[in-house]
Short mmCIF file of N, CA and C in Angstrom, two decimals:
data_model
loop_
_atom_site.label_atom_id
_atom_site.label_comp_id
_atom_site.label_asym_id
_atom_site.label_seq_id
_atom_site.Cartn_x
_atom_site.Cartn_y
_atom_site.Cartn_z
N MET X 1 4.77 -3.14 -41.85
CA MET X 1 5.91 -3.37 -42.73
C MET X 1 5.36 -3.59 -44.13
N ILE X 2 5.86 -2.81 -45.05
CA ILE X 2 5.49 -2.96 -46.45
C ILE X 2 6.72 -3.52 -47.16
N THR X 3 6.49 -4.62 -47.89
CA THR X 3 7.63 -5.29 -48.52
C THR X 3 7.21 -5.95 -49.82
N GLY X 4 8.20 -6.24 -50.64
CA GLY X 4 7.97 -6.98 -51.87
C GLY X 4 8.12 -8.47 -51.66
N VAL X 5 8.56 -8.88 -50.47
CA VAL X 5 8.76 -10.29 -50.17
C VAL X 5 7.46 -10.87 -49.62
N VAL X 6 6.94 -11.87 -50.30
CA VAL X 6 5.72 -12.52 -49.83
C VAL X 6 6.14 -13.86 -49.23
N ASP X 7 6.42 -13.83 -47.93
CA ASP X 7 6.88 -15.05 -47.25
C ASP X 7 6.29 -15.03 -45.84
N ILE X 8 5.58 -16.06 -45.52
CA ILE X 8 4.88 -16.12 -44.21
C ILE X 8 5.87 -16.10 -43.05
N ASP X 9 7.04 -16.74 -43.20
CA ASP X 9 8.05 -16.73 -42.13
C ASP X 9 8.59 -15.32 -41.90
N VAL X 10 8.82 -14.58 -42.99
CA VAL X 10 9.29 -13.19 -42.87
C VAL X 10 8.22 -12.35 -42.21
N ALA X 11 6.97 -12.57 -42.58
CA ALA X 11 5.85 -11.82 -41.98
C ALA X 11 5.76 -12.08 -40.48
N LEU X 12 5.83 -13.34 -40.08
CA LEU X 12 5.77 -13.68 -38.66
C LEU X 12 6.94 -13.08 -37.89
N GLN X 13 8.12 -13.14 -38.47
CA GLN X 13 9.30 -12.56 -37.81
C GLN X 13 9.17 -11.04 -37.67
N ALA X 14 8.63 -10.39 -38.69
CA ALA X 14 8.45 -8.94 -38.64
C ALA X 14 7.47 -8.56 -37.53
N ILE X 15 6.39 -9.29 -37.40
CA ILE X 15 5.40 -9.00 -36.36
C ILE X 15 5.97 -9.31 -34.98
N ARG X 16 6.73 -10.36 -34.86
CA ARG X 16 7.39 -10.68 -33.57
C ARG X 16 8.36 -9.57 -33.16
N ASN X 17 8.97 -8.93 -34.15
CA ASN X 17 9.94 -7.86 -33.89
C ASN X 17 9.28 -6.49 -33.71
N GLY X 18 7.94 -6.44 -33.73
CA GLY X 18 7.26 -5.19 -33.42
C GLY X 18 6.51 -4.53 -34.55
N ALA X 19 6.51 -5.10 -35.74
CA ALA X 19 5.74 -4.51 -36.83
C ALA X 19 4.25 -4.62 -36.51
N SER X 20 3.50 -3.59 -36.87
CA SER X 20 2.06 -3.60 -36.61
C SER X 20 1.32 -4.52 -37.57
N ASP X 21 1.84 -4.61 -38.78
CA ASP X 21 1.20 -5.45 -39.79
C ASP X 21 2.23 -5.77 -40.87
N TYR X 22 1.86 -6.61 -41.77
CA TYR X 22 2.74 -7.03 -42.87
C TYR X 22 1.96 -6.85 -44.16
N LEU X 23 2.36 -5.89 -44.96
CA LEU X 23 1.65 -5.60 -46.21
C LEU X 23 2.58 -5.85 -47.40
N PRO X 24 2.28 -6.87 -48.19
CA PRO X 24 3.13 -7.13 -49.37
C PRO X 24 2.75 -6.21 -50.52
N LYS X 25 3.72 -5.92 -51.39
CA LYS X 25 3.47 -5.11 -52.59
C LYS X 25 2.84 -6.00 -53.66
N PRO X 26 2.08 -5.50 -54.52
CA PRO X 26 1.49 -4.17 -54.51
C PRO X 26 0.45 -4.10 -53.39
N PHE X 27 0.48 -3.02 -52.64
CA PHE X 27 -0.41 -2.91 -51.49
C PHE X 27 -1.68 -2.14 -51.85
N ASN X 28 -2.69 -2.43 -51.09
CA ASN X 28 -4.00 -1.80 -51.27
C ASN X 28 -4.05 -0.60 -50.32
N LEU X 29 -4.34 0.59 -50.84
CA LEU X 29 -4.37 1.79 -50.01
C LEU X 29 -5.40 1.69 -48.88
N GLU X 30 -6.50 1.04 -49.14
CA GLU X 30 -7.51 0.86 -48.08
C GLU X 30 -6.93 0.01 -46.94
N GLN X 31 -6.18 -1.01 -47.29
CA GLN X 31 -5.55 -1.86 -46.28
C GLN X 31 -4.50 -1.07 -45.50
N VAL X 32 -3.75 -0.21 -46.17
CA VAL X 32 -2.76 0.64 -45.49
C VAL X 32 -3.47 1.57 -44.52
N LYS X 33 -4.57 2.17 -44.98
CA LYS X 33 -5.34 3.07 -44.12
C LYS X 33 -5.84 2.35 -42.87
N ILE X 34 -6.39 1.17 -43.05
CA ILE X 34 -6.90 0.37 -41.91
C ILE X 34 -5.76 0.04 -40.95
N THR X 35 -4.61 -0.36 -41.49
CA THR X 35 -3.45 -0.70 -40.65
C THR X 35 -2.97 0.51 -39.86
N VAL X 36 -2.89 1.67 -40.50
CA VAL X 36 -2.43 2.89 -39.83
C VAL X 36 -3.43 3.27 -38.72
N GLU X 37 -4.73 3.23 -39.02
CA GLU X 37 -5.75 3.57 -38.01
C GLU X 37 -5.67 2.62 -36.82
N ARG X 38 -5.53 1.35 -37.10
CA ARG X 38 -5.44 0.35 -36.03
C ARG X 38 -4.19 0.57 -35.19
N THR X 39 -3.08 0.89 -35.84
CA THR X 39 -1.83 1.13 -35.12
C THR X 39 -1.92 2.39 -34.26
N LEU X 40 -2.53 3.45 -34.80
CA LEU X 40 -2.71 4.68 -34.02
C LEU X 40 -3.62 4.45 -32.82
N GLU X 41 -4.68 3.68 -33.01
CA GLU X 41 -5.59 3.37 -31.90
C GLU X 41 -4.87 2.55 -30.83
N LYS X 42 -4.06 1.60 -31.26
CA LYS X 42 -3.29 0.81 -30.29
C LYS X 42 -2.34 1.71 -29.50
N ARG X 43 -1.68 2.63 -30.18
CA ARG X 43 -0.76 3.54 -29.51
C ARG X 43 -1.51 4.45 -28.53
N ARG X 44 -2.68 4.96 -28.95
CA ARG X 44 -3.49 5.80 -28.07
C ARG X 44 -3.90 5.04 -26.81
N LEU X 45 -4.31 3.80 -26.99
CA LEU X 45 -4.72 2.97 -25.85
C LEU X 45 -3.54 2.69 -24.91
N LEU X 46 -2.37 2.46 -25.49
CA LEU X 46 -1.18 2.23 -24.66
C LEU X 46 -0.83 3.47 -23.84
N GLU X 47 -0.89 4.64 -24.48
CA GLU X 47 -0.60 5.88 -23.76
C GLU X 47 -1.64 6.15 -22.68
N GLU X 48 -2.90 5.90 -23.01
CA GLU X 48 -3.97 6.07 -22.03
C GLU X 48 -3.77 5.13 -20.84
N ASN X 49 -3.40 3.92 -21.13
CA ASN X 49 -3.14 2.93 -20.08
C ASN X 49 -1.96 3.36 -19.21
N ARG X 50 -0.91 3.88 -19.83
CA ARG X 50 0.26 4.34 -19.09
C ARG X 50 -0.10 5.51 -18.17
N GLU X 51 -0.88 6.46 -18.69
CA GLU X 51 -1.32 7.60 -17.89
C GLU X 51 -2.20 7.14 -16.72
N TYR X 52 -3.10 6.21 -16.99
CA TYR X 52 -3.97 5.67 -15.94
C TYR X 52 -3.13 5.00 -14.86
N GLN X 53 -2.16 4.23 -15.26
CA GLN X 53 -1.29 3.55 -14.31
C GLN X 53 -0.52 4.55 -13.46
N GLN X 54 -0.03 5.62 -14.07
CA GLN X 54 0.70 6.65 -13.32
C GLN X 54 -0.21 7.34 -12.31
N ARG X 55 -1.46 7.66 -12.74
CA ARG X 55 -2.42 8.28 -11.81
C ARG X 55 -2.74 7.33 -10.67
N LEU X 56 -2.89 6.07 -10.99
CA LEU X 56 -3.20 5.06 -9.98
C LEU X 56 -2.05 4.92 -8.98
N GLU X 57 -0.83 4.90 -9.48
CA GLU X 57 0.34 4.81 -8.60
C GLU X 57 0.43 6.03 -7.69
N ALA X 58 0.14 7.21 -8.25
CA ALA X 58 0.17 8.44 -7.44
C ALA X 58 -0.91 8.39 -6.35
N LYS X 59 -2.07 7.87 -6.70
CA LYS X 59 -3.16 7.75 -5.73
C LYS X 59 -2.80 6.76 -4.62
N VAL X 60 -2.20 5.65 -5.00
CA VAL X 60 -1.78 4.65 -4.01
C VAL X 60 -0.74 5.26 -3.07
N GLU X 61 0.20 6.00 -3.64
CA GLU X 61 1.23 6.65 -2.83
C GLU X 61 0.60 7.65 -1.86
N GLU X 62 -0.36 8.44 -2.36
CA GLU X 62 -1.04 9.42 -1.51
C GLU X 62 -1.81 8.73 -0.38
N ARG X 63 -2.54 7.68 -0.72
CA ARG X 63 -3.32 6.95 0.30
C ARG X 63 -2.39 6.28 1.32
N THR X 64 -1.28 5.78 0.86
CA THR X 64 -0.30 5.15 1.76
C THR X 64 0.24 6.19 2.73
N ARG X 65 0.54 7.37 2.22
CA ARG X 65 1.03 8.45 3.07
C ARG X 65 -0.04 8.84 4.10
N GLU X 66 -1.30 8.95 3.65
CA GLU X 66 -2.39 9.28 4.57
C GLU X 66 -2.55 8.21 5.65
N LEU X 67 -2.50 6.95 5.25
CA LEU X 67 -2.64 5.86 6.22
C LEU X 67 -1.49 5.84 7.21
N THR X 68 -0.29 6.13 6.73
CA THR X 68 0.86 6.18 7.62
C THR X 68 0.69 7.27 8.66
N GLU X 69 0.21 8.44 8.22
CA GLU X 69 -0.01 9.53 9.17
C GLU X 69 -1.11 9.19 10.16
N LYS X 70 -2.20 8.58 9.68
CA LYS X 70 -3.30 8.19 10.58
C LYS X 70 -2.81 7.14 11.57
N ASN X 71 -1.98 6.24 11.11
CA ASN X 71 -1.43 5.21 11.99
C ASN X 71 -0.60 5.84 13.09
N LYS X 72 0.19 6.86 12.74
CA LYS X 72 0.99 7.57 13.74
C LYS X 72 0.08 8.26 14.75
N GLU X 73 -1.01 8.86 14.25
CA GLU X 73 -1.97 9.52 15.15
C GLU X 73 -2.59 8.51 16.11
N VAL X 74 -3.01 7.38 15.58
CA VAL X 74 -3.63 6.34 16.42
C VAL X 74 -2.63 5.85 17.46
N GLN X 75 -1.39 5.63 17.03
CA GLN X 75 -0.35 5.17 17.96
C GLN X 75 -0.13 6.20 19.07
N SER X 76 -0.10 7.47 18.70
CA SER X 76 0.09 8.54 19.68
C SER X 76 -1.08 8.59 20.66
N LEU X 77 -2.30 8.47 20.14
CA LEU X 77 -3.49 8.47 21.00
C LEU X 77 -3.50 7.26 21.93
N PHE X 78 -3.05 6.11 21.40
CA PHE X 78 -3.00 4.90 22.22
C PHE X 78 -2.00 5.07 23.36
N GLU X 79 -0.83 5.64 23.04
CA GLU X 79 0.17 5.87 24.09
C GLU X 79 -0.35 6.85 25.13
N GLU X 80 -1.05 7.89 24.66
CA GLU X 80 -1.62 8.86 25.58
C GLU X 80 -2.68 8.20 26.47
N LEU X 81 -3.48 7.32 25.88
CA LEU X 81 -4.50 6.60 26.65
C LEU X 81 -3.84 5.70 27.69
N GLN X 82 -2.76 5.03 27.32
CA GLN X 82 -2.05 4.18 28.27
C GLN X 82 -1.51 5.01 29.44
N GLN X 83 -0.95 6.16 29.13
CA GLN X 83 -0.41 7.02 30.19
C GLN X 83 -1.54 7.52 31.11
N THR X 84 -2.66 7.86 30.52
CA THR X 84 -3.80 8.32 31.31
C THR X 84 -4.32 7.19 32.19
N TYR X 85 -4.40 6.00 31.62
CA TYR X 85 -4.85 4.84 32.37
C TYR X 85 -3.91 4.57 33.55
N GLN X 86 -2.60 4.64 33.28
CA GLN X 86 -1.60 4.41 34.32
C GLN X 86 -1.73 5.47 35.42
N ALA X 87 -1.89 6.73 35.02
CA ALA X 87 -2.02 7.81 36.00
C ALA X 87 -3.29 7.65 36.82
N THR X 88 -4.36 7.20 36.20
CA THR X 88 -5.63 6.98 36.91
C THR X 88 -5.46 5.88 37.95
N LEU X 89 -4.81 4.79 37.54
CA LEU X 89 -4.59 3.69 38.49
C LEU X 89 -3.72 4.13 39.67
N GLU X 90 -2.68 4.90 39.37
CA GLU X 90 -1.81 5.38 40.45
C GLU X 90 -2.57 6.31 41.39
N ALA X 91 -3.45 7.15 40.85
CA ALA X 91 -4.25 8.05 41.68
C ALA X 91 -5.20 7.26 42.57
N LEU X 92 -5.79 6.20 42.00
CA LEU X 92 -6.69 5.36 42.81
C LEU X 92 -5.93 4.65 43.93
N VAL X 93 -4.73 4.17 43.61
CA VAL X 93 -3.91 3.50 44.63
C VAL X 93 -3.56 4.49 45.74
N GLN X 94 -3.17 5.70 45.36
CA GLN X 94 -2.81 6.71 46.37
C GLN X 94 -4.03 7.07 47.23
N ALA X 95 -5.19 7.17 46.58
CA ALA X 95 -6.41 7.49 47.33
C ALA X 95 -6.73 6.37 48.31
N LEU X 96 -6.57 5.14 47.88
CA LEU X 96 -6.82 3.99 48.75
C LEU X 96 -5.83 3.99 49.92
N ASP X 97 -4.57 4.25 49.62
CA ASP X 97 -3.56 4.26 50.68
C ASP X 97 -3.79 5.40 51.68
N LEU X 98 -4.23 6.55 51.20
CA LEU X 98 -4.49 7.68 52.10
C LEU X 98 -5.70 7.40 53.02
N ARG X 99 -6.65 6.66 52.51
CA ARG X 99 -7.84 6.34 53.28
C ARG X 99 -7.53 5.42 54.46
N ASP X 100 -6.62 4.50 54.22
CA ASP X 100 -6.31 3.51 55.25
C ASP X 100 -4.81 3.56 55.52
N ARG X 101 -4.44 4.27 56.55
CA ARG X 101 -3.01 4.48 56.85
C ARG X 101 -2.30 3.18 57.25
N GLU X 102 -3.00 2.22 57.75
CA GLU X 102 -2.36 0.96 58.18
C GLU X 102 -1.79 0.19 56.99
N THR X 103 -2.43 0.34 55.83
CA THR X 103 -1.95 -0.41 54.65
C THR X 103 -1.25 0.51 53.65
N GLN X 104 -0.81 1.67 54.08
CA GLN X 104 -0.16 2.64 53.20
C GLN X 104 1.03 2.00 52.49
N GLY X 105 1.09 2.11 51.19
CA GLY X 105 2.17 1.54 50.39
C GLY X 105 1.90 0.10 49.98
N HIS X 106 0.95 -0.55 50.65
CA HIS X 106 0.64 -1.95 50.33
C HIS X 106 0.15 -2.10 48.89
N SER X 107 -0.76 -1.23 48.48
CA SER X 107 -1.32 -1.33 47.12
C SER X 107 -0.23 -1.15 46.07
N LEU X 108 0.68 -0.22 46.30
CA LEU X 108 1.77 0.01 45.36
C LEU X 108 2.69 -1.21 45.28
N ARG X 109 2.96 -1.83 46.44
CA ARG X 109 3.79 -3.04 46.44
C ARG X 109 3.08 -4.18 45.70
N VAL X 110 1.76 -4.27 45.84
CA VAL X 110 1.00 -5.31 45.14
C VAL X 110 1.09 -5.07 43.63
N VAL X 111 0.99 -3.82 43.20
CA VAL X 111 1.09 -3.48 41.78
C VAL X 111 2.47 -3.88 41.25
N GLU X 112 3.52 -3.54 41.97
CA GLU X 112 4.88 -3.86 41.53
C GLU X 112 5.08 -5.37 41.45
N PHE X 113 4.60 -6.09 42.47
CA PHE X 113 4.73 -7.54 42.48
C PHE X 113 3.96 -8.16 41.31
N THR X 114 2.76 -7.65 41.03
CA THR X 114 1.95 -8.16 39.92
C THR X 114 2.64 -7.92 38.58
N ALA X 115 3.24 -6.75 38.43
CA ALA X 115 3.96 -6.44 37.19
C ALA X 115 5.15 -7.39 37.00
N GLU X 116 5.90 -7.63 38.06
CA GLU X 116 7.04 -8.55 37.98
C GLU X 116 6.58 -9.96 37.64
N LEU X 117 5.48 -10.37 38.25
CA LEU X 117 4.92 -11.70 37.99
C LEU X 117 4.48 -11.82 36.52
N ALA X 118 3.83 -10.79 36.01
CA ALA X 118 3.38 -10.80 34.61
C ALA X 118 4.58 -10.90 33.66
N ILE X 119 5.63 -10.17 33.95
CA ILE X 119 6.84 -10.21 33.11
C ILE X 119 7.45 -11.59 33.14
N ALA X 120 7.53 -12.18 34.34
CA ALA X 120 8.10 -13.53 34.47
C ALA X 120 7.26 -14.57 33.72
N LEU X 121 5.95 -14.46 33.82
CA LEU X 121 5.07 -15.39 33.11
C LEU X 121 5.19 -15.22 31.60
N ALA X 122 5.29 -13.98 31.17
CA ALA X 122 5.42 -13.72 29.72
C ALA X 122 6.75 -14.27 29.20
N SER X 123 7.80 -14.13 29.98
CA SER X 123 9.11 -14.65 29.57
C SER X 123 9.08 -16.17 29.51
N GLY X 124 8.41 -16.79 30.46
CA GLY X 124 8.34 -18.26 30.52
C GLY X 124 7.50 -18.83 29.40
N SER X 125 6.50 -18.11 28.93
CA SER X 125 5.62 -18.65 27.90
C SER X 125 6.23 -18.56 26.52
N ARG X 126 7.31 -17.84 26.34
CA ARG X 126 7.97 -17.71 25.04
C ARG X 126 8.84 -18.91 24.73
N THR X 127 9.22 -19.62 25.74
CA THR X 127 10.13 -20.76 25.49
C THR X 127 9.38 -22.01 25.19
#
């Protein structure tokens, strides 16, 4: 702000309102040059900072998207592993039951009873 008013309160108010500097008349051209250079540098730094922030936000968004997809993959693999584990256990139970006809179905009933017991215990521990 270049002005003919030499008042410190006016100068402070001008800077609070966004003026880069306060230059009273008669002004020194060297001081004007320094003020303009400083203001341009400040503006360049602000724009650079804004661009950096935008690039950073885009990178965070990209990484978040990648992590979300990897999380879905891991979840899918975990579910597949659980199904494989369950199928393996069922195959072992069937093999055991086929080997010993006297206890056929016993292993499956034990599995069902154990599952019901686990559910009951889990429900009881929540209260």
